[in-house]
Amino acid sequence: MSAETVVFGTVFMDCKGFAAYRYDPLGRNVGSVRFIHGGVGRNVAEDMAAIGAKVSFVSSVDGNGLGIEVLNRLKDEGIDVTHVRRAASSGMGLWLAVMDQNGDLAASISQMPDLSIMEDIVRDEGESIIAGCRNIVLELDLNDYISDTVLSLAKRYNKKVYGITGNMEVILRNRAMLGGLECYICNETEAGRLFEREVRAREPEQVLTLLRGYVDANGLKSMVVTLGEYGSAYYDAASGEFGFCSSIETKVTDTSGAGDAFFAGTTEALIRGFSLRQAVGYGTRLASWIIEVAEPTRAPLPGSLF
């Protein structure tokens, strides 16, 4: 299978605890706990496949029944898993999240998978994988070696790379890598760390000013900052296009997959040739669909996105 887009990213198992919607007079910490398939790269791969992209996934899974289940789910979505390796242990990460009564993330702890497995994939097969695709999605915070190697190979073979944030640590150590991206998408908290300034979602004009200044000063091609219920700010330095995209009023079930869905919709629209303004609109629509359901990686879409 020759993929249009190759996604380099992680697989996680998400454990989510949801706060109770009523007061318990006995003082018990009541609520519910749910295990859900996840991972930034894996979510993006499934979201892109769901809207019609031809996707190959580069990652690792555990060599147990759960790992087999992940592979089967990816295959069911039409995703090429040739470059997903099975490991005896630590092939997948764990994300422990506590959700508040509104379904928003209140606190979380994450444990990364053993990234040496993906390092081996990139070392052994990275050149052939990147030479054979047209576009690349890179979870930027895997580690320095993976990010540097993928970006270097992409430059060698003239492939477009779209970057999504994991935990900001690799990006903050290697800020120059953002200049090698076709588009970088992050949220207002991540943007604040990058800009070294507080970014207030309630003040979108301020966000846009900071965004344009940062992109121009650091040689980025285009960048989007998502602002939750306040929409998103975008800037394409090549075309000079900038502005805001309003959010869509949505019944919220679980917001944890919204950022990955926004990225997937925006990126696929850019790949299809839409302007950044139009692409952000598509990303906003896909995110609104995803947060209406409990499990983002298996969300049935209400219609065609494009």
Coordinates of C-alpha atoms in Angstrom, one line a residue:
M1 CA 0.0 0.0 0.0
S2 CA 1.4 3.4 -1.0
A3 CA 0.0 5.9 1.6
E4 CA -0.8 9.5 0.8
T5 CA 0.0 10.5 4.4
V6 CA 2.3 8.8 6.9
V7 CA 1.6 9.5 10.6
F8 CA 4.5 9.1 13.1
G9 CA 3.0 8.9 16.5
T10 CA 2.1 7.1 19.7
V11 CA -0.6 4.6 20.8
F12 CA -2.0 5.1 24.3
M13 CA -4.6 3.4 26.5
D14 CA -6.6 6.1 28.2
C15 CA -8.1 5.5 31.6
K16 CA -10.7 8.2 32.3
G17 CA -12.4 8.9 35.6
F18 CA -15.5 11.0 35.4
A19 CA -16.8 13.0 38.4
A20 CA -20.3 12.3 39.6
Y21 CA -23.1 14.6 38.6
R22 CA -24.6 14.6 42.1
Y23 CA -23.6 15.1 45.7
D24 CA -23.1 11.9 47.7
P25 CA -24.2 12.5 51.3
L26 CA -22.1 9.5 52.5
G27 CA -19.0 11.2 51.4
R28 CA -17.9 8.6 48.8
N29 CA -15.9 9.7 45.8
V30 CA -18.5 8.4 43.3
G31 CA -18.2 8.6 39.6
S32 CA -17.3 6.3 36.7
V33 CA -14.1 5.0 35.1
R34 CA -13.8 4.1 31.5
F35 CA -10.9 2.7 29.4
I36 CA -10.6 4.1 25.9
H37 CA -8.2 3.7 23.0
G38 CA -6.1 6.8 22.4
G39 CA -2.8 8.4 21.7
V40 CA -2.2 11.7 19.8
G41 CA -0.7 10.0 16.6
R42 CA -3.2 7.2 16.7
N43 CA -6.2 9.5 17.1
V44 CA -5.0 11.7 14.2
A45 CA -4.4 8.6 12.0
E46 CA -8.0 7.3 12.7
D47 CA -9.6 10.7 12.3
M48 CA -7.9 11.3 9.0
A49 CA -8.8 7.8 7.7
A50 CA -12.4 8.5 8.8
I51 CA -12.6 11.5 6.5
G52 CA -11.2 9.7 3.5
A53 CA -7.4 10.0 3.8
K54 CA -5.1 7.2 2.7
V55 CA -3.0 6.7 5.8
S56 CA -0.1 4.7 7.0
F57 CA 0.8 4.6 10.7
V58 CA 4.3 4.3 12.2
S59 CA 4.2 3.3 15.8
S60 CA 4.4 0.4 18.3
V61 CA 1.9 -1.6 20.3
D62 CA 2.2 -4.2 23.0
G63 CA 2.4 -7.8 22.0
N64 CA -0.6 -8.9 24.0
G65 CA -4.3 -9.1 23.3
L66 CA -4.8 -5.4 23.7
G67 CA -2.1 -4.7 21.1
I68 CA -3.7 -7.1 18.7
E69 CA -7.1 -5.3 19.3
V70 CA -5.4 -1.9 18.4
L71 CA -4.0 -3.3 15.2
N72 CA -7.3 -4.8 14.2
R73 CA -9.1 -1.5 14.9
L74 CA -6.6 0.4 12.7
K75 CA -7.0 -2.2 9.9
D76 CA -10.8 -1.9 10.1
E77 CA -10.4 1.9 9.5
G78 CA -8.3 1.1 6.4
I79 CA -5.0 2.2 7.9
D80 CA -1.8 0.6 6.8
V81 CA -0.1 -0.9 9.8
T82 CA 2.9 -2.4 8.1
H83 CA 5.2 -0.2 10.1
V84 CA 3.6 -0.8 13.5
R85 CA 5.9 -3.0 15.6
R86 CA 4.7 -5.3 18.4
A87 CA 6.8 -5.2 21.6
A88 CA 6.9 -7.6 24.6
S89 CA 6.0 -4.6 26.8
S90 CA 5.9 -0.8 26.9
G91 CA 4.9 -0.6 23.2
M92 CA 2.0 1.6 24.2
G93 CA 1.6 4.5 26.7
L94 CA -0.9 5.1 29.4
W95 CA -2.9 8.3 30.0
L96 CA -4.7 8.6 33.3
A97 CA -7.2 11.4 33.2
V98 CA -9.8 12.9 35.6
M99 CA -12.7 14.7 34.0
D100 CA -14.9 17.2 35.7
Q101 CA -18.7 17.3 35.8
N102 CA -18.7 19.2 32.4
G103 CA -16.6 16.5 30.7
D104 CA -13.6 18.8 30.6
L105 CA -10.1 17.6 31.6
A106 CA -9.3 18.5 35.2
A107 CA -6.0 16.6 35.7
S108 CA -3.9 14.0 34.0
I109 CA -0.8 11.8 34.3
S110 CA 0.8 10.2 31.3
Q111 CA 3.4 7.4 30.8
M112 CA 5.2 7.4 27.5
P113 CA 5.8 4.1 25.6
D114 CA 9.3 2.9 25.0
L115 CA 10.3 5.2 22.2
S116 CA 13.4 3.1 21.4
I117 CA 11.1 0.8 19.4
M118 CA 10.1 3.7 17.1
E119 CA 13.7 4.8 16.9
D120 CA 14.5 1.4 15.5
I121 CA 11.7 1.7 12.9
V122 CA 12.9 5.2 11.8
R123 CA 16.5 4.0 11.7
D124 CA 15.7 0.8 9.7
E125 CA 12.8 1.9 7.5
G126 CA 12.5 5.7 7.8
E127 CA 14.1 6.6 4.5
S128 CA 11.9 4.1 2.5
I129 CA 8.8 5.2 4.4
I130 CA 9.3 8.9 3.7
A131 CA 10.5 8.4 0.1
G132 CA 7.3 6.5 -0.6
C133 CA 4.7 8.9 0.8
R134 CA 3.4 12.4 -0.2
N135 CA 2.8 14.0 3.2
I136 CA 3.9 13.4 6.8
V137 CA 2.2 14.0 10.1
L138 CA 4.7 14.1 12.9
E139 CA 3.9 14.0 16.7
L140 CA 6.8 16.4 17.4
D141 CA 7.5 15.4 21.0
L142 CA 8.4 11.8 20.5
N143 CA 12.1 12.4 21.1
D144 CA 14.9 14.5 19.5
Y145 CA 16.2 11.6 17.3
I146 CA 12.9 10.7 15.8
S147 CA 11.8 14.3 15.1
D148 CA 15.2 15.3 13.7
T149 CA 15.5 12.3 11.5
V150 CA 12.0 12.5 10.1
L151 CA 12.4 16.3 9.4
S152 CA 15.8 15.7 7.7
L153 CA 14.5 12.9 5.5
A154 CA 11.4 15.0 4.6
K155 CA 13.6 17.9 3.5
R156 CA 15.8 15.5 1.5
Y157 CA 12.8 14.0 -0.3
N158 CA 10.8 17.3 -0.5
K159 CA 7.8 16.1 1.6
K160 CA 5.5 18.4 3.5
V161 CA 5.4 17.9 7.2
Y162 CA 2.5 18.8 9.5
G163 CA 3.3 19.0 13.2
I164 CA 1.2 18.4 16.2
T165 CA 2.3 18.8 19.8
G166 CA 2.7 16.1 22.4
N167 CA 4.1 17.6 25.6
M168 CA 6.3 20.5 24.2
E169 CA 9.5 19.2 25.7
V170 CA 11.2 18.4 22.4
I171 CA 9.9 21.5 20.7
L172 CA 11.1 23.8 23.4
R173 CA 14.6 22.3 23.1
N174 CA 14.5 22.5 19.3
R175 CA 12.4 25.5 18.4
A176 CA 14.1 25.8 15.0
M177 CA 12.3 22.5 13.9
L178 CA 9.1 24.4 13.5
G179 CA 10.5 26.2 10.5
G180 CA 10.6 22.8 8.6
L181 CA 6.8 22.4 9.0
E182 CA 4.2 23.2 6.4
C183 CA 1.8 24.0 9.3
Y184 CA 2.1 23.8 13.1
I185 CA -1.0 23.6 15.2
C186 CA -1.2 23.9 19.0
N187 CA -3.5 25.2 21.7
E188 CA -3.3 28.4 23.7
T189 CA -1.4 26.9 26.6
E190 CA 1.3 25.4 24.3
A191 CA 1.5 28.7 22.4
G192 CA 2.1 30.5 25.6
R193 CA 5.1 28.3 26.4
L194 CA 6.4 28.8 22.9
F195 CA 5.9 32.6 22.9
E196 CA 7.1 32.9 26.5
R197 CA 4.1 35.1 27.1
E198 CA 0.7 34.4 28.6
V199 CA -1.8 33.7 25.9
R200 CA -5.4 34.5 26.9
A201 CA -8.1 32.7 24.9
R202 CA -10.6 35.3 25.9
E203 CA -8.5 37.9 24.0
P204 CA -8.2 36.6 20.5
E205 CA -6.8 39.9 19.1
Q206 CA -3.9 39.6 21.5
V207 CA -3.4 36.0 20.4
L208 CA -3.4 36.9 16.7
T209 CA -0.8 39.7 17.3
L210 CA 1.5 37.3 19.2
L211 CA 1.0 34.6 16.6
R212 CA 1.8 36.8 13.6
G213 CA 4.9 38.2 15.4
Y214 CA 6.2 34.8 16.3
V215 CA 5.7 33.3 12.9
D216 CA 7.4 36.2 11.1
A217 CA 10.3 36.4 13.6
N218 CA 11.1 32.7 13.4
G219 CA 10.5 31.9 9.8
L220 CA 7.5 29.6 10.1
K221 CA 5.3 28.9 7.1
S222 CA 1.9 28.8 8.8
M223 CA 0.5 28.3 12.3
V224 CA -2.8 27.8 14.1
V225 CA -3.6 28.4 17.8
T226 CA -6.8 26.8 19.0
L227 CA -8.7 28.7 21.7
G228 CA -11.3 26.2 22.9
E229 CA -14.8 27.7 23.0
Y230 CA -13.3 31.0 21.6
G231 CA -12.4 29.3 18.3
S232 CA -8.9 29.5 16.7
A233 CA -6.4 32.1 15.3
Y234 CA -4.5 31.3 12.2
Y235 CA -1.7 32.9 10.0
D236 CA -0.2 31.8 6.7
A237 CA 3.0 33.8 6.2
A238 CA 3.3 32.9 2.5
S239 CA -0.2 34.1 1.5
G240 CA -0.5 36.8 4.2
E241 CA -3.8 35.2 5.2
F242 CA -4.7 35.6 8.9
G243 CA -7.8 35.8 11.1
F244 CA -10.1 33.9 13.4
C245 CA -12.5 31.0 13.1
S246 CA -15.4 30.8 15.5
S247 CA -16.2 27.6 17.4
I248 CA -19.4 25.7 16.7
E249 CA -22.0 25.4 19.4
T250 CA -21.9 21.8 20.3
K251 CA -23.3 19.4 22.9
V252 CA -20.2 18.3 24.8
T253 CA -19.8 14.7 25.8
D254 CA -16.0 14.5 26.0
T255 CA -13.5 17.2 24.9
S256 CA -10.3 15.1 25.1
G257 CA -10.2 14.2 21.4
A258 CA -11.0 17.7 20.1
G259 CA -7.5 18.9 19.5
D260 CA -6.5 15.8 17.6
A261 CA -9.7 16.0 15.5
F262 CA -9.1 19.7 14.7
F263 CA -5.6 18.9 13.6
A264 CA -6.7 16.0 11.4
G265 CA -9.5 18.0 9.7
T266 CA -7.3 21.0 9.2
T267 CA -4.4 19.0 7.9
E268 CA -6.4 16.9 5.5
A269 CA -8.0 20.1 4.1
L270 CA -4.6 21.6 3.5
I271 CA -3.4 18.5 1.8
R272 CA -6.5 18.7 -0.5
G273 CA -5.5 22.2 -1.5
F274 CA -7.8 24.4 0.6
S275 CA -6.6 27.7 2.0
L276 CA -5.6 27.9 5.7
R277 CA -8.8 29.8 6.4
Q278 CA -11.0 27.1 4.8
A279 CA -8.9 24.3 6.3
V280 CA -9.4 25.7 9.9
G281 CA -13.1 25.7 9.2
Y282 CA -13.0 22.0 8.3
G283 CA -11.0 21.3 11.4
T284 CA -13.5 23.1 13.6
R285 CA -16.3 21.1 12.2
L286 CA -14.6 17.7 12.7
A287 CA -13.7 18.7 16.3
S288 CA -17.3 19.6 17.0
W289 CA -18.5 16.2 15.8
I290 CA -15.9 14.4 17.8
I291 CA -16.6 16.0 21.2
E292 CA -20.2 14.9 21.0
V293 CA -19.3 11.3 21.4
A294 CA -17.5 9.4 24.2
E295 CA -14.8 7.6 22.2
P296 CA -13.1 9.9 19.7
T297 CA -11.2 7.3 17.8
R298 CA -14.4 5.4 16.8
A299 CA -16.8 8.3 16.3
P300 CA -19.4 7.8 13.6
L301 CA -19.4 10.9 11.5
P302 CA -22.8 12.5 10.7
G303 CA -21.9 13.1 7.1
S304 CA -19.0 13.9 4.7
L305 CA -16.6 16.5 5.9
F306 CA -15.7 17.7 2.4

